[in-house]
Amino acid sequence: MSTYHPRQIAISDYNYSLPEEQIAQFPLEERDQSKLLLYRNGRISDARFTDLPSALPPQSLLVFNDTKVVQARLRFQKATGGTIELFCLEPLEPVREVQQAMQQTFSVVWKCLVGNNKRWREGRLEMPLGPYPEDGALWAERLAPAEEGFAIHFTWSPGNQTFAEVLERAGLLPLPPYMNRDAEESDQERYQTIYAAEAGAVAAPTAGLHFTPAVMQEIEARGHEQAFVTLHVGAGTFKPVKSDVMEHHYMHGEQLSVSREFIERLLHHGNRPVIAVGTTSMRTLESLYWLGAGIYLGLLPGEEEELSLPQWFPYDVRTTISVQEALEALLYYLNSHKLTHLQANTHILIAPGYQFKICSGLVTNFHQPQSTLLLLVSALIGPSWQKVYRHALANNYRFLSYGDSSLLLP
């Protein structure tokens, strides 16, 4: 256990200058033609993403996040001509689990960001769901302030549609704030991974955007394995760190869902490499160890009976529990609760000083300065993150969501 505590990290130590022209505003024509920076044991080389299968350590298990981005932005026109935009963040009622919330009919309550809130003095907002009256409508009623947003009560007609179907008809794709444009038709396809399956994210797990069927077939042909977890990426992934030190930064929570079969597979994978495809997959994998350790030690779940991993748990809990023991504790928990899937909230902050338990490498894009995602990269490869980012900037790599990729093997 490291004595270094990330609470003391100064975010200003994780800054760099990112020119506007190196932020990718649109994807490349072909997903897998992006550049791939290879970092292996301190050495850097340049490749194409199609080279990834041959660059992986032998017998790797690649873990993908199969969350699907929902059209979470709702733009209501007021009768007076003004626009109110609602950005759905997370479900509040009648259920808080994202996948269940997406299947609700008739009405839901979600926490939303409200654009132009001052112009919304009172009353319900209304949006037609099509050009004809029989197509129905969506209504939004503001209930009360919620942390970093408002509780919004949505109702719709016809009421037998699921909320997922309503968003599909009424919503807009939520591109990241650093893309200074509205979503276009092409984004409907390109801002989703080809394996997206579980609706609930408000941002794409962007490391996965480079994968094509050909790349995934080549990964298998070279003797690697592939597996899927679900972590619904929240808007908090773009939340800037505003405090000088991390002690005062509240890490956003995200919902994860992992099958019993996946945990068993991880258990039997032994000491072979586990490569996370994206920071969200890495967050999920490392959370599994700490959730299992917390259950093993009797520290989790808390009084609320919901499994939730606190931000500083990995740094404050001293334990020598093995990965095998932690995963077996998760299986015991599933069996005793007669569950097929582990569902939990994770607030884990992976930052320098973190000791990795499951992941041995990472496929990831290039992240914003002074972000928690950059802290995660530094936790994995140490101060070499600066060398990697200098190389990427000097060699015209494209940055952020639609940008190029890297394979980081410490």
Short mmCIF file of N, CA and C in Angstrom, two decimals, residues 90-96 100-112 139-141 143 151-156 159 161-164:
data_model
loop_
_atom_site.label_atom_id
_atom_site.label_comp_id
_atom_site.label_asym_id
_atom_site.label_seq_id
_atom_site.Cartn_x
_atom_site.Cartn_y
_atom_site.Cartn_z
N GLU A 90 -29.62 11.46 -14.69
CA GLU A 90 -29.80 10.16 -14.03
C GLU A 90 -31.23 10.02 -13.52
N PRO A 91 -31.74 8.78 -13.48
CA PRO A 91 -33.11 8.56 -13.03
C PRO A 91 -33.25 8.69 -11.52
N LEU A 92 -34.40 9.21 -11.08
CA LEU A 92 -34.70 9.36 -9.64
C LEU A 92 -35.89 8.49 -9.23
N GLU A 93 -36.96 8.48 -10.04
CA GLU A 93 -38.18 7.72 -9.71
C GLU A 93 -38.79 7.16 -11.00
N PRO A 94 -39.48 6.03 -10.98
CA PRO A 94 -39.72 5.15 -9.83
C PRO A 94 -38.54 4.24 -9.49
N VAL A 95 -37.54 4.17 -10.38
CA VAL A 95 -36.35 3.35 -10.12
C VAL A 95 -35.11 4.18 -10.43
N ARG A 96 -33.98 3.82 -9.79
CA ARG A 96 -32.75 4.58 -10.00
C ARG A 96 -31.76 3.85 -10.90
N GLN A 100 -33.41 -0.18 -16.06
CA GLN A 100 -34.83 -0.30 -15.69
C GLN A 100 -35.58 1.00 -15.96
N ALA A 101 -34.93 2.13 -15.66
CA ALA A 101 -35.57 3.44 -15.86
C ALA A 101 -35.90 3.67 -17.33
N MET A 102 -35.04 3.17 -18.23
CA MET A 102 -35.27 3.34 -19.66
C MET A 102 -36.50 2.56 -20.14
N GLN A 103 -36.89 1.54 -19.40
CA GLN A 103 -38.03 0.69 -19.80
C GLN A 103 -39.35 1.13 -19.17
N GLN A 104 -39.32 2.22 -18.38
CA GLN A 104 -40.55 2.70 -17.74
C GLN A 104 -41.52 3.27 -18.78
N THR A 105 -42.81 3.11 -18.51
CA THR A 105 -43.84 3.70 -19.37
C THR A 105 -44.63 4.75 -18.58
N PHE A 106 -45.32 5.62 -19.30
CA PHE A 106 -46.23 6.65 -18.77
C PHE A 106 -45.51 7.83 -18.11
N SER A 107 -44.62 7.59 -17.13
CA SER A 107 -43.96 8.74 -16.50
C SER A 107 -42.69 8.32 -15.77
N VAL A 108 -41.75 9.27 -15.66
CA VAL A 108 -40.51 9.08 -14.90
C VAL A 108 -40.11 10.42 -14.30
N VAL A 109 -39.24 10.36 -13.28
CA VAL A 109 -38.60 11.56 -12.76
C VAL A 109 -37.10 11.38 -12.92
N TRP A 110 -36.46 12.35 -13.59
CA TRP A 110 -35.01 12.31 -13.80
C TRP A 110 -34.38 13.60 -13.27
N LYS A 111 -33.13 13.47 -12.85
CA LYS A 111 -32.34 14.67 -12.57
C LYS A 111 -31.82 15.19 -13.90
N CYS A 112 -32.03 16.49 -14.14
CA CYS A 112 -31.63 17.10 -15.41
C CYS A 112 -30.89 18.40 -15.17
N TRP A 139 -44.31 15.89 -22.04
CA TRP A 139 -44.43 17.03 -21.14
C TRP A 139 -43.35 16.96 -20.05
N ALA A 140 -42.87 18.12 -19.63
CA ALA A 140 -41.86 18.19 -18.58
C ALA A 140 -42.31 19.19 -17.52
N GLU A 141 -42.23 18.77 -16.26
CA GLU A 141 -42.61 19.62 -15.14
C GLU A 141 -41.44 19.67 -14.16
N LEU A 143 -39.81 19.93 -10.69
CA LEU A 143 -40.28 19.65 -9.33
C LEU A 143 -39.49 20.42 -8.28
N ALA A 151 -34.95 18.09 -10.37
CA ALA A 151 -35.80 16.91 -10.57
C ALA A 151 -36.89 17.31 -11.56
N ILE A 152 -36.97 16.57 -12.66
CA ILE A 152 -37.94 16.86 -13.71
C ILE A 152 -38.88 15.67 -13.87
N HIS A 153 -40.19 15.95 -13.83
CA HIS A 153 -41.20 14.90 -14.01
C HIS A 153 -41.62 14.88 -15.48
N PHE A 154 -41.33 13.78 -16.16
CA PHE A 154 -41.72 13.62 -17.56
C PHE A 154 -42.96 12.74 -17.65
N THR A 155 -43.91 13.16 -18.46
CA THR A 155 -45.05 12.31 -18.82
C THR A 155 -45.20 12.38 -20.33
N TRP A 156 -45.83 11.36 -20.91
CA TRP A 156 -45.95 11.36 -22.37
C TRP A 156 -47.19 10.58 -22.81
N GLY A 159 -48.92 6.69 -23.65
CA GLY A 159 -48.16 6.33 -22.45
C GLY A 159 -47.54 4.96 -22.47
N GLN A 161 -45.44 3.81 -24.56
CA GLN A 161 -44.06 3.84 -25.05
C GLN A 161 -43.11 3.82 -23.85
N THR A 162 -41.93 3.21 -24.02
CA THR A 162 -40.92 3.29 -22.97
C THR A 162 -40.23 4.64 -23.04
N PHE A 163 -39.57 5.02 -21.93
CA PHE A 163 -38.84 6.29 -21.93
C PHE A 163 -37.70 6.25 -22.95
N ALA A 164 -37.11 5.07 -23.16
CA ALA A 164 -36.06 4.92 -24.18
C ALA A 164 -36.61 5.27 -25.56
#
